[in-house]
Structures are given as C-alpha cells and as structure tokens.
Amino acid sequence: MTRTPAGNSRFRAVIGTAAVAALLLTGCSGGGSGSDSGSDGGTEASEENPVTIRFSWWGSDTRAALTEEAIAGFEKMHPEIDVEPEPSAFDGYFDRLATSTAAGDAPDVITLGGAYPLEYAARNALLPLSDVSEELDTSKFAPSILTNATYEDELYGLPTGANTISLVANPRIFEEAGVPLPDDDTWTWDDFVDIANEISEKAPEDAYGYESQPDDMDRVFIAQRGEPMYSEDGKLDVNASTMEEYWEMITELRDGGGMPSAELTSEVVAAAPEQTLMGQGRSAMMPAYSNQLATLAGASGDELVLLKFPGESEYERPGMTLLPSQYFTISAATEHPKESAMLIDYLLNSTEAGEIMLTDRGMPANPDIRTAISDKLDASQQAELEFIDDVDASAGEGLPPQPAGAGIHNDLTIRLESDVLFDRLTPAEAAQQWVDELTNAIGSV
C-alpha cells in the first residue's frame, strides 16, 4: 500500500528544521559519493577490485559491538567487500545525516526510523529496493511492517525488528480472583469489561482488573472499526462517536470497579514500567508494548503473559499490527548498490547475524530468523517472540504513519480521560474535544 507524504510541512516538522534545510540544499537527488545509482551503477566488487561501503546507525556501545561482530561475519563471507562502520549516539544523528546527504557524502547503508524513510524517499535520497531485488530478499517481511518505508508503491527499506501493542496480563491475580484467562482469539470488549470488574471484586483488596496507560489501546479500538486513525494525506480520520464509545467503556470500568479510582489512576498513569500497578504486581491487565514484558515481569516478580486485545475477531478488521523499530536503507547516491544490498540481506536474513544481534534492534522482523534464535532467548523474550508470531499471522494491514503535530496524542488522551474519570467532561464532550485538538495540532504544522 502506498504511503505518500501529504505535503512537505508534514514531514519537515518530524525531521527538524535544520535537517530539512540541509536536505533542501540539493533535493537529495544524488551526487557526491557516486555518479550513478541503481543496481547497475558504480563499481562491482571482486577479489581483484575490492570495494568499501559505509554503514551508519545510532545506539549504545553494546549495539556497536554486536553490529561490528556481525559485520566481521559478513566480511569473512565476502572478502571483496570492506564495511566501514559509522556508529553514533542518537542525539544529532539525523541532523548529521541530513547534512552529509545534502553534501553528497551519505553513507551507503543508512539506518532510519519513524517518518524518515518516507521523507528521504520523497527527496529521492534512497534507492528503491526493487533495483537490488537479486541481492536482497524482501519476501519474508509482513506487508504491514513495510508501510513506513513504502512510497509511491516502491519499497525503500527493510525493518530491523518488530514490536506490537498488547495487553500484559498477570495470571497470578486472575487465579487469586478465581477468573480464568480469556481466550484472546475470541473475546469482546464487553467480555473485557466484565472480566476486569469481576477481578477487582474478587482479587485481594489492593489489586485491580485493569490499569489504564497511554500505550495506544485507543488506536487498536479505532482501527478495529475500520478507521485508520490518520488518512493517506496526513489528516485525522476518526469519528468523535468512536472515541465517545471508547470513553463510555472506560466509565463502565470505573463505575464497576474494574479499574482504580480516578485519583489512583492519575498517580500512576504514564509512570515508568516499574512504578505502574502492573510493575507493582497490583493489576491483572494493562496495555503495553510487547518489548516491555521482561521489564514489567522483573519489577513485579510475577510471570506475566501477553494477550491480544479484545475485539480482534469482532469487527471489520484486526486492530493490531506489527510495528517497525528501525529500517535499513540504501543511499540513492551509492556507488555500490549491490554490495550495500548484500550487507542488509546478511544482517536481516541470515541466521549467523541473527544469532549475534538477537533482539538488540527489536524482535527480528523476519519470522525465519525469529525461529532460528528462539532457543537463545530468555523466557520473557520467548513469550514476546511467540506473541509477535501470533499477531503477525493475523495482523491488520499497516496504517498510515503519524503525521507531524500528532505527537500530542498520548498526552491529550491522558488529560481528557482524566477529565472523564473525574466527571469534568462527559464521554461525548471529551471525544469531540479530542478530535478538535488533534485536528488543530495536525493542521497547525
């Protein structure tokens, strides 16, 4: 599915003024490090004619060490290719990249995230991966996770890892309340409310059935009803009636005791994982991203599990989908497109590299690599892997990326949900205000 930027302003706010200014200097159309682009451009490596390619990423010293170990494995397999690593701290990474790209000195293999693949693709700064299809296998990756790197029907990057929103559940609290864990393939939102209310009624006094956190449960609720949250042209595409229904459900949980009081909710909402009620071993269900499972389990001292959200088989489409952590892309100006593609293929599609990097850049997006590394993961990571495989098999199609200005979503949702819980706003009033404020935030960029 095509994901087309809705005007430059939408992405300029994402990438930052300085970075865009640098990009605009040249339009990022090439030049600098190579006179030709595409799979037949530049010089092809051979034993008689070795080549060097540059590879940039951000992250910790641990990531750098793991990546360089994987690079060494690639170079051993391909002695005609020398990979020059360019690790960096996250701060300033994208400004430096924009400057080097504008100067015609971009790395050959570039790590990007968020809206950057679309922005760079729109500026003709990235190589379409169809140009290197013989060197780079893209067939193993779920279409939903390729969304943020697909521009005008061309794929420009492959995801390094996968993640998904989930309901984290504490089986110990379910058992203490005498409530069985739900069948998360079939349960409904009505079932969810009933289960949460029953757990709060029957569990120990300081435990609750559900804990609200700003981890995009509303996005799943919205997507299940066929609304993609944002349209292709970067506008809010949600009816106020949907959010009204969502907050009516929240008031049912409050009134039925299925979630903490407004006062307690306001104390723990948006807290660090260890400080949430789930982290304290006091809530049976909480929305969180799948890669938070180990942290929450360690903090609570309980064996936690991941559940799919209610309603996944109840509505027009599943609301859950795989999300990318980062993308590996290739500069359009590279002199060595084939060799750059070979490096990405090795990093993302080879068991050797997968067993070195494991989950450092997220759970591998290639399901074959997830399977290959499973016996090297701890219990929480294995549970996350199995959950991601499950979601991968039934996920809805990828949604248009969040436009600039929509970064207020979580804070806005927390604030208006608090107003609903404290009866300062009705669900209908909060829903209309949510739509109005998000619309204005997006339109003001």
XYZ file of C-alpha atoms in Angstrom, residues 132 328 406:
3
model
C 18.575 -4.701 -5.952
C 17.960 -0.312 6.941
C 0.006 14.275 16.203
